[in-house]
PDB file of C-alpha atoms and ligand atoms in Angstrom:
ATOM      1  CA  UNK A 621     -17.228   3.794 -25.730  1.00 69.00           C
ATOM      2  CA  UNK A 622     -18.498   2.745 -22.361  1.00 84.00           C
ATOM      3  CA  UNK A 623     -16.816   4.002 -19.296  1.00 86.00           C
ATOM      4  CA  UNK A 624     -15.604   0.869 -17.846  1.00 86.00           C
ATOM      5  CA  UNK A 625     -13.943   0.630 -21.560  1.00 90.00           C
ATOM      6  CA  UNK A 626     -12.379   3.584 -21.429  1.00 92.00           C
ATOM      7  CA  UNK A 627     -11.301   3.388 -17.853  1.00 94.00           C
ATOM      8  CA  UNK A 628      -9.580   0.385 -19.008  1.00 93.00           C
ATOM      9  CA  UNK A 629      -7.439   1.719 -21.844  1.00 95.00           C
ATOM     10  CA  UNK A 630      -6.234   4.108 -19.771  1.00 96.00           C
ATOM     11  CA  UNK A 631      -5.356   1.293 -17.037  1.00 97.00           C
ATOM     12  CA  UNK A 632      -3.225  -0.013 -20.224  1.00 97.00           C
ATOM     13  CA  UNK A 633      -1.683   3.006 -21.069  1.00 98.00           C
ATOM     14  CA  UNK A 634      -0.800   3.419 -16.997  1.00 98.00           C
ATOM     15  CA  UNK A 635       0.958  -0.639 -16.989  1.00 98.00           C
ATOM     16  CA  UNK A 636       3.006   1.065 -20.330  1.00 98.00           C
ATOM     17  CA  UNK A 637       4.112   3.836 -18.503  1.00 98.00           C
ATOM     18  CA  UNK A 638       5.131   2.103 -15.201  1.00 98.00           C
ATOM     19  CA  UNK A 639       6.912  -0.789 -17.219  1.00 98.00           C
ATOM     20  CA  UNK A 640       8.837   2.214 -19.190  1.00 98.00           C
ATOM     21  CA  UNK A 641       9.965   3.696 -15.318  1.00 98.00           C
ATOM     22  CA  UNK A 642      11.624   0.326 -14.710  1.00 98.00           C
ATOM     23  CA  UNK A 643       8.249  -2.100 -13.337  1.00 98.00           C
ATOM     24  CA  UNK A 644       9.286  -5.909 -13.974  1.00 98.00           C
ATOM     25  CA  UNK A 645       6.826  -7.702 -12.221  1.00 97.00           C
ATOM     26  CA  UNK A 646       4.261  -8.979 -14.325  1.00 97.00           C
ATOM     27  CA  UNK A 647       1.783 -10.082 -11.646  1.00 97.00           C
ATOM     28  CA  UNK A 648       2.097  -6.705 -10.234  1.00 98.00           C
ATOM     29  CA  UNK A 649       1.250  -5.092 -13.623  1.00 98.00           C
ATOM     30  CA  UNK A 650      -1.342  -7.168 -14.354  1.00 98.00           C
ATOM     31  CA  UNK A 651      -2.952  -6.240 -11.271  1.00 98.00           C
ATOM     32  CA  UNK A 652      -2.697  -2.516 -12.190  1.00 98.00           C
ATOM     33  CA  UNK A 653      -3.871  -3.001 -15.143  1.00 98.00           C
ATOM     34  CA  UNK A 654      -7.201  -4.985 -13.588  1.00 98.00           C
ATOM     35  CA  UNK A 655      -8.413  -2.733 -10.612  1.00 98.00           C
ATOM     36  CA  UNK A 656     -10.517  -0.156 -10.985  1.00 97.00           C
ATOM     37  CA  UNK A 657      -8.273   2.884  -9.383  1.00 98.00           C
ATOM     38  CA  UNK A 658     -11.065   5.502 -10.311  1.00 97.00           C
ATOM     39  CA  UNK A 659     -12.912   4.054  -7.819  1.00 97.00           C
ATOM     40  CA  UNK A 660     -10.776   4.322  -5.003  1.00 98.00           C
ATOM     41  CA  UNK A 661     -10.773   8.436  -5.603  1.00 97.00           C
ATOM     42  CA  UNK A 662     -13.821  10.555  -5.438  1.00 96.00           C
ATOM     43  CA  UNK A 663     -15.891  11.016  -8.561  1.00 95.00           C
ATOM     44  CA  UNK A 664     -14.925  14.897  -9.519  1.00 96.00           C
ATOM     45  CA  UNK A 665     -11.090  13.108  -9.800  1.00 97.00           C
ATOM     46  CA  UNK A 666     -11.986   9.857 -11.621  1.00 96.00           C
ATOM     47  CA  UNK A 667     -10.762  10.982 -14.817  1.00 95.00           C
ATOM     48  CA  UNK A 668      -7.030  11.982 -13.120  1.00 97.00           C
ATOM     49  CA  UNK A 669      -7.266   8.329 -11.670  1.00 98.00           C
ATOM     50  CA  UNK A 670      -4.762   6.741 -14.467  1.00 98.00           C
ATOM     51  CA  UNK A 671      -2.254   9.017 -14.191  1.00 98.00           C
ATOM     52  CA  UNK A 672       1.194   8.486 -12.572  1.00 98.00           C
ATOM     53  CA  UNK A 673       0.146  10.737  -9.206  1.00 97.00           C
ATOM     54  CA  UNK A 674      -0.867  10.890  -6.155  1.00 97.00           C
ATOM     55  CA  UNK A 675      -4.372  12.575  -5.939  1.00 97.00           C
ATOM     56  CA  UNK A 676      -6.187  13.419  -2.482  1.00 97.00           C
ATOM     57  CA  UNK A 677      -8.520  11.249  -0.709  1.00 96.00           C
ATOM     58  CA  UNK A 678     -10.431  11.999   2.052  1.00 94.00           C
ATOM     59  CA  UNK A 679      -9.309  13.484   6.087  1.00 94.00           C
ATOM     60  CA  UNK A 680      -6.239  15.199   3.920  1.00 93.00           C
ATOM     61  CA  UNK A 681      -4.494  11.746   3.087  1.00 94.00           C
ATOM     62  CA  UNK A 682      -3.507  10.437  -0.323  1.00 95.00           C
ATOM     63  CA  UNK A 683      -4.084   7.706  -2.452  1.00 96.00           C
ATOM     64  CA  UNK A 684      -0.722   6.691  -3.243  1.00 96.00           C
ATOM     65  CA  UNK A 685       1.482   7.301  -7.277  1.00 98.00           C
ATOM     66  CA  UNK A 686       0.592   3.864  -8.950  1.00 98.00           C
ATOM     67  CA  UNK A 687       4.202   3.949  -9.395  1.00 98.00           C
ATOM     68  CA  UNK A 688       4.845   3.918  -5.473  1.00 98.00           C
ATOM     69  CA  UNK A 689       3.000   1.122  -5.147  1.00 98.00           C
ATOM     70  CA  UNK A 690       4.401  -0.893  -7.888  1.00 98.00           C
ATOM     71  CA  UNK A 691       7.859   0.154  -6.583  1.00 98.00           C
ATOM     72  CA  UNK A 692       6.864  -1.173  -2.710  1.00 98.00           C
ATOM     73  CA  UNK A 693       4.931  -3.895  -3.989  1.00 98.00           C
ATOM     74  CA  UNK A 694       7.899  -5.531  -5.935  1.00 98.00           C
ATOM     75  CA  UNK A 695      10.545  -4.806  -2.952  1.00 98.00           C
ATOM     76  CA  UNK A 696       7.945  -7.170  -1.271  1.00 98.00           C
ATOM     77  CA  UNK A 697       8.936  -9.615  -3.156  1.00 98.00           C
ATOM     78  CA  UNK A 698       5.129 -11.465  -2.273  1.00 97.00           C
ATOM     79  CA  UNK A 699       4.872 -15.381  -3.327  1.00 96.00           C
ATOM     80  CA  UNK A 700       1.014 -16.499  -3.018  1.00 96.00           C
ATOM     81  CA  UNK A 701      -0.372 -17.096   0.355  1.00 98.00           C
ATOM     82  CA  UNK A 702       1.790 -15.200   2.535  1.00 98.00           C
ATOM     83  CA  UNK A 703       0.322 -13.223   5.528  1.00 98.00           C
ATOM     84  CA  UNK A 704       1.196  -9.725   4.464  1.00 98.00           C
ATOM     85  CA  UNK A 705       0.465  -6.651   6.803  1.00 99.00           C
ATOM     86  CA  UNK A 706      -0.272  -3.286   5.457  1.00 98.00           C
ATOM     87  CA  UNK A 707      -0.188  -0.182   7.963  1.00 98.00           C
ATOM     88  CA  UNK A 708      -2.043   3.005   5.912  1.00 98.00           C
ATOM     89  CA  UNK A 709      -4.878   1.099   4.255  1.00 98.00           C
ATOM     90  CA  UNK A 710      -6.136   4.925   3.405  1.00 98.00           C
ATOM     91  CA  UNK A 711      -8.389   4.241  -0.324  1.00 98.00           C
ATOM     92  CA  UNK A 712      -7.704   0.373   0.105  1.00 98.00           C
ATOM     93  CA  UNK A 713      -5.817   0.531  -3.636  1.00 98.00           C
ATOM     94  CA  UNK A 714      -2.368  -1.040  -2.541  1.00 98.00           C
ATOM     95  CA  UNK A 715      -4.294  -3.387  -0.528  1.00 98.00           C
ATOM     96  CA  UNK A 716      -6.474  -4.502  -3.445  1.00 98.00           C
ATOM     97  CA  UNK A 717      -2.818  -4.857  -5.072  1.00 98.00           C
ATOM     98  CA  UNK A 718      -1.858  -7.179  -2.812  1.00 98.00           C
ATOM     99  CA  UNK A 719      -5.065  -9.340  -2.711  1.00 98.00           C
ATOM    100  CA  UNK A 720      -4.344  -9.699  -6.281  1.00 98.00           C
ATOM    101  CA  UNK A 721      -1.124 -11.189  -5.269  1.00 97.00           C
ATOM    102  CA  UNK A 722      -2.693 -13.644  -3.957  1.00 97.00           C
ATOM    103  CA  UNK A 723      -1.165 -12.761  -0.560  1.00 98.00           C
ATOM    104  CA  UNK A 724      -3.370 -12.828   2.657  1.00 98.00           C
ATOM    105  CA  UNK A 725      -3.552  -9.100   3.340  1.00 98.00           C
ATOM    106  CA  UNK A 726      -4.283  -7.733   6.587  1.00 99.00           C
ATOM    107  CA  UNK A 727      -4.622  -3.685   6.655  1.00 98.00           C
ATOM    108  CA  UNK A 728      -5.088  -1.189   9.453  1.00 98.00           C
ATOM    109  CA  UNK A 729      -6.180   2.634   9.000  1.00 98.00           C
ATOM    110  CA  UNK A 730      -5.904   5.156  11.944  1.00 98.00           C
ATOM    111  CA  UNK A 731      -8.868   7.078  10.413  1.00 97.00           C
ATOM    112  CA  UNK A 732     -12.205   5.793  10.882  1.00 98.00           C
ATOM    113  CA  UNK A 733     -13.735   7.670   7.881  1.00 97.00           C
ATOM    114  CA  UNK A 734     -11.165   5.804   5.339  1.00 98.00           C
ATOM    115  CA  UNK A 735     -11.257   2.362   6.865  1.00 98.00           C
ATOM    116  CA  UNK A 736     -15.300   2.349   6.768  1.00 98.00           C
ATOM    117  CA  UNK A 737     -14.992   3.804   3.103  1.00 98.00           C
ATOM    118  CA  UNK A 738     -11.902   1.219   2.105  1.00 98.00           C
ATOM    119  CA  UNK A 739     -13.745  -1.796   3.453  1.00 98.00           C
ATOM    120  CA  UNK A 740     -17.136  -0.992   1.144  1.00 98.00           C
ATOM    121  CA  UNK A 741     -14.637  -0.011  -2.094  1.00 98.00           C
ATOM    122  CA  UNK A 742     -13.137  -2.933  -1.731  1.00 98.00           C
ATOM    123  CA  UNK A 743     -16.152  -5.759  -0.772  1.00 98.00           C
ATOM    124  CA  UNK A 744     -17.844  -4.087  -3.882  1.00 98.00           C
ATOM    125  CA  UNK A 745     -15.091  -4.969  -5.548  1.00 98.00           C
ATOM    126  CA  UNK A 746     -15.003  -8.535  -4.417  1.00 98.00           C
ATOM    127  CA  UNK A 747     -11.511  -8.274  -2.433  1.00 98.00           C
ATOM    128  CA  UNK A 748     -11.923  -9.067   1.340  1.00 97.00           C
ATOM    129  CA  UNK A 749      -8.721  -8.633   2.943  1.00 98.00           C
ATOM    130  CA  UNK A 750      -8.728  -8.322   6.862  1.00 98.00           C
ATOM    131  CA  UNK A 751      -9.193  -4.246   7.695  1.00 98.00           C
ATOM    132  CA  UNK A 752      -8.754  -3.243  10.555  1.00 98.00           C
ATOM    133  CA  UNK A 753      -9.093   0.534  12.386  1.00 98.00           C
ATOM    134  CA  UNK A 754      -6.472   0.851  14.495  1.00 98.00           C
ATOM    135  CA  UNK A 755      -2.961   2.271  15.346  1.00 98.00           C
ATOM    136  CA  UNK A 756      -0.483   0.401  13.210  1.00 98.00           C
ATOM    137  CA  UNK A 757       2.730   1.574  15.317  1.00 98.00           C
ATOM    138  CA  UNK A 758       0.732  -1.498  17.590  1.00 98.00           C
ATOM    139  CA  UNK A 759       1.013  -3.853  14.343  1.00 98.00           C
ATOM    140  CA  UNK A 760      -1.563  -7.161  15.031  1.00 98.00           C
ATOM    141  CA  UNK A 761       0.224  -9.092  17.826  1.00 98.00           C
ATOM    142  CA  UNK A 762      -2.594 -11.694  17.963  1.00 98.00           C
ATOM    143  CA  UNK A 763      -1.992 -12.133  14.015  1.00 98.00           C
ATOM    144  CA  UNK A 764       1.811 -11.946  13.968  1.00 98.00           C
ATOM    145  CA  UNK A 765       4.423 -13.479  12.621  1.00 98.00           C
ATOM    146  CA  UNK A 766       3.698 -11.663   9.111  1.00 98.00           C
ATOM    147  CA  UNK A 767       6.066 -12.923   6.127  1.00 98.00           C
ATOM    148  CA  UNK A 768       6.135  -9.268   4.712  1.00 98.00           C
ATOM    149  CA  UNK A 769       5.261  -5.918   6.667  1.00 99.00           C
ATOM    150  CA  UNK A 770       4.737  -3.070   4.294  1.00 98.00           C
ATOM    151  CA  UNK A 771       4.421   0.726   5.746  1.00 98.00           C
ATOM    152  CA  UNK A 772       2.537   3.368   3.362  1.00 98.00           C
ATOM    153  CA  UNK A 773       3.339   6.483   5.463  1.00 98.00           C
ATOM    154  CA  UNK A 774       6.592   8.115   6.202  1.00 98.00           C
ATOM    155  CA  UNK A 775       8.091   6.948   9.617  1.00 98.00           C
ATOM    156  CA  UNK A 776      11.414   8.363  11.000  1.00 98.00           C
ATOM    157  CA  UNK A 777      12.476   4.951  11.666  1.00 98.00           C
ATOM    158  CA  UNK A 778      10.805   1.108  11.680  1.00 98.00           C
ATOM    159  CA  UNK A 779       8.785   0.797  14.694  1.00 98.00           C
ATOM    160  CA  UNK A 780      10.281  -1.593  17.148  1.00 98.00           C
ATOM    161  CA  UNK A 781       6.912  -3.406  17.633  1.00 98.00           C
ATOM    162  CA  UNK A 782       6.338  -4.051  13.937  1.00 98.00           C
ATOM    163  CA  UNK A 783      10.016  -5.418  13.685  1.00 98.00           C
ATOM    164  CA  UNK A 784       9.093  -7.786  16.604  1.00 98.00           C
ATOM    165  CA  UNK A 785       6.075  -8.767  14.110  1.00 98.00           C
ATOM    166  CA  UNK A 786       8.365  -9.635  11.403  1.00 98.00           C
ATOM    167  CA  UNK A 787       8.634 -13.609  10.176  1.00 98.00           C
ATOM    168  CA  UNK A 788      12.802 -14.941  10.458  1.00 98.00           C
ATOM    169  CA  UNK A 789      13.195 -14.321   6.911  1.00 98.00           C
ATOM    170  CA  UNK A 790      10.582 -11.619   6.547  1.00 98.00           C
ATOM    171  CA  UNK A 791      10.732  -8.366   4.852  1.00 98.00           C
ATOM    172  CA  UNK A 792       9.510  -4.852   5.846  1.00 98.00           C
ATOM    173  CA  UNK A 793       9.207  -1.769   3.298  1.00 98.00           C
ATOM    174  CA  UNK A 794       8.939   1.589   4.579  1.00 98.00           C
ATOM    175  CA  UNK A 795       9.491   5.302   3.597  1.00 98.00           C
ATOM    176  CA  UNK A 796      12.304   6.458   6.238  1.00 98.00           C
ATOM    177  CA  UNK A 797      13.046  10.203   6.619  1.00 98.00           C
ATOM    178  CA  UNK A 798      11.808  13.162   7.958  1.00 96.00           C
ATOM    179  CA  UNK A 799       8.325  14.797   6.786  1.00 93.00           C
ATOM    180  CA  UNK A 800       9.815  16.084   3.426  1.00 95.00           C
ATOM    181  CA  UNK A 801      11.744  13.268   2.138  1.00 97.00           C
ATOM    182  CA  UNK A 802      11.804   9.680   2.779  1.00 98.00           C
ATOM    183  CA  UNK A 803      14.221   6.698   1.364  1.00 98.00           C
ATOM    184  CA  UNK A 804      12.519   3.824   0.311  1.00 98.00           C
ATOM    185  CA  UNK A 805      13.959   0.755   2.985  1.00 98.00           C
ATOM    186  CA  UNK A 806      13.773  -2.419   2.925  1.00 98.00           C
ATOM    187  CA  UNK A 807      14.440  -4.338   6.170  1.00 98.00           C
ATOM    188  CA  UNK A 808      15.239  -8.282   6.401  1.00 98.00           C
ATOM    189  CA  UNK A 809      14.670 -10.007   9.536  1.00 98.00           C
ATOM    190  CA  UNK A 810      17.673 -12.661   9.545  1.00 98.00           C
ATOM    191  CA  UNK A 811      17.573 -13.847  12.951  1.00 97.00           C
ATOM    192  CA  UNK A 812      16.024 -12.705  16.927  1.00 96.00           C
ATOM    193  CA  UNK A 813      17.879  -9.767  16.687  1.00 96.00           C
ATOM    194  CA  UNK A 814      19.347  -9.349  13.487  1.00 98.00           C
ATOM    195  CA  UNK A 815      18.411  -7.384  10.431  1.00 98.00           C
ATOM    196  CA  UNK A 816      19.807  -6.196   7.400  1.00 98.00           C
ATOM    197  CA  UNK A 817      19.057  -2.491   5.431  1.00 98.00           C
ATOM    198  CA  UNK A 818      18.939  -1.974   1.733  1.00 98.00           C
ATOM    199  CA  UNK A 819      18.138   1.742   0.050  1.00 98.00           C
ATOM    200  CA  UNK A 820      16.313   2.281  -2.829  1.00 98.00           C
ATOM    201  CA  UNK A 821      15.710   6.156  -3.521  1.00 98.00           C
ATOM    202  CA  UNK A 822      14.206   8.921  -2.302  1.00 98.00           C
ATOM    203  CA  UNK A 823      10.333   9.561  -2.325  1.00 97.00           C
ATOM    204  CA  UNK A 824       7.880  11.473  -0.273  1.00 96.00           C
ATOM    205  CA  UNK A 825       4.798  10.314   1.812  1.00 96.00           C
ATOM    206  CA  UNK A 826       2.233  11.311   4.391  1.00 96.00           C
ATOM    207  CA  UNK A 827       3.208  11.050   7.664  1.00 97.00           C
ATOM    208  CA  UNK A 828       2.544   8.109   9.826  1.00 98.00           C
ATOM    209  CA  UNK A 829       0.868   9.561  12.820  1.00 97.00           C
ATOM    210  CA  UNK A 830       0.236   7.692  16.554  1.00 96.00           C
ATOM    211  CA  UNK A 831      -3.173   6.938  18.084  1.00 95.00           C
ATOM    212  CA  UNK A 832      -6.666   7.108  15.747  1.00 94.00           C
ATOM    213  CA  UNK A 833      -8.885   9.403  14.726  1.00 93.00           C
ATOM    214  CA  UNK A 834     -12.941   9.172  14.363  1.00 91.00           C
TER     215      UNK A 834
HETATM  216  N1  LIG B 906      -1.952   2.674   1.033  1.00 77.94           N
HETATM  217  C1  LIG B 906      -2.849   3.773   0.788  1.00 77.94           C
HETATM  218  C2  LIG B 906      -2.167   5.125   0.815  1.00 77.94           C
HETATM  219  C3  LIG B 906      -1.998   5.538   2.151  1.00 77.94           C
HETATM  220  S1  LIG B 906      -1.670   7.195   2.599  1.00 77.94           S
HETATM  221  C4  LIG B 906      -3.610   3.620  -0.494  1.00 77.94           C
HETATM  222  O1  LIG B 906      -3.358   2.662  -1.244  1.00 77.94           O
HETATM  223  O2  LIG B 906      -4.492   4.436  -0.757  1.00 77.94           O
HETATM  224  C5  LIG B 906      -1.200   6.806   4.263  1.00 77.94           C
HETATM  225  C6  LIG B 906      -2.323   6.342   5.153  1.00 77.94           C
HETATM  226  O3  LIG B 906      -1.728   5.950   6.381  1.00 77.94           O
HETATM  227  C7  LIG B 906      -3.346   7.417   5.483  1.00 77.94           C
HETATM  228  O4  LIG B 906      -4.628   6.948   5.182  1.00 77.94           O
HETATM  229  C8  LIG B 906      -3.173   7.628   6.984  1.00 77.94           C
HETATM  230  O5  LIG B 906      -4.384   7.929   7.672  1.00 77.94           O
HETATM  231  C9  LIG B 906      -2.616   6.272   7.417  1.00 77.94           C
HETATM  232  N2  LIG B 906      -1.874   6.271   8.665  1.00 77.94           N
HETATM  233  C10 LIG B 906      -0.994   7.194   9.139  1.00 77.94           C
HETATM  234  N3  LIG B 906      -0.504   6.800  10.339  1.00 77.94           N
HETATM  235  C11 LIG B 906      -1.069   5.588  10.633  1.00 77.94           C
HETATM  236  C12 LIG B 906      -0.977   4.679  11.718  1.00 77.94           C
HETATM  237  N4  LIG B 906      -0.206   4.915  12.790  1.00 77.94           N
HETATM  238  N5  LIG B 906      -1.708   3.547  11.662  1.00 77.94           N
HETATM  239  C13 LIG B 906      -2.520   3.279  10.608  1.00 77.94           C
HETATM  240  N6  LIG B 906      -2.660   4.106   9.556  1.00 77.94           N
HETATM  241  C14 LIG B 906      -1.933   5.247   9.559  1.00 77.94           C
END
């Protein structure tokens, strides 16, 4: 069997096990099931790439649990064409994700390293959503409003800037909590100055860190 073959089975067997821990979405699985997640991880880890974990990518940073990012992705709630802002584009996976969405993704990474590396992975692959390096506490005023904000590093709370970013109607998922443990949060933007929490459980994430690094 060739590897692309084999990479795929195992892509199938991944979309079995994330349906069994409670994944509904079909567009989201289907999307798992199509990209190429060995190539978002250095080659020594490729064969670890279809399991349900986190694995290490470059600058001490992580490529996110498929499951994570099936679990954000669906809290997003994404309908096709929506201006979606990532912060933490780190391997580019969960932005690739959300290109498959059809969303328009816009993504900025605070290390130089992964954002050069993300933006090749992901033009190989033929996805060419707007990357940017950057501090995302800053969001993209001259982009904004976006109709879903999704954070992929853990922040004490939502930073007041990307809540100003936020579309009337808009959603923002983040991982709030101190270094060790984080509850998945889902913000809605229901007016100026209004917005509404939900909880989803606890996971645990990177740290979102100020300023950039080269
Ligand atoms: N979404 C990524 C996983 C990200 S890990 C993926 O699919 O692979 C979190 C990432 O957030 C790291 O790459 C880290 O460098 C980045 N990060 C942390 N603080 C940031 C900030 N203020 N602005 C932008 N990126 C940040």
């Amino acid at each position: 069997m060739n590897d692309s073959l084999r990479y795929n089975y195992k892509a199938i067997e991944l979309v079995v096990r994330l349906k069994n821990k409670g994944i509904k979405d079909n567009q989201i699985l289907a999307a798992i099931e199509k990209i190429p997640r060995h190539v978002f991880v250095s080659e020594n880890l490729a064969n670890h790439a279809y399991e349900d974990k986190p694995l290490p990518i470059d600058k001490n940073q992580t490529i996110s649990q498929p499951y994570t990012v099936a679990f954000q992705s669906e809290l997003l709630q994404i309908k096709p064409n929506e201006k979606v802002l990532e912060i933490g584009t780190g391997s580019g996976y969960q932005a690739a994700v959300l290109c498959e969405m059809k969303a328009k993704v816009y993504s900025i990474e605070r290390q130089q390293q992964l954002y050069l590396k993300a933006k090749e992975v992901l033009s190989k692959l033929g996805y060419h959503p707007m990357l940017f390096y950057g501090d995302g506490y800053e969001g993209l005023p001259d982009y904004a409003p976006f109709d879903k904000i999704l954070i992929t590093a853990a922040t004490k709370e939502f930073p007041k800037k990307l809540l100003e970013q936020l579309k009337i109607g808009g959603l923002m998922v983040a991982p709030i909590g101190d270094s060790n443990r984080q509850i998945m949060t889902v913000v809605k933007r229901i007016g100026a100055d209004e917005y509404i929490e939900s909880e989803h459980g606890a996971f645990v994430f990177v740290p979102l860190l100020k300023g950039v690094e080269e």
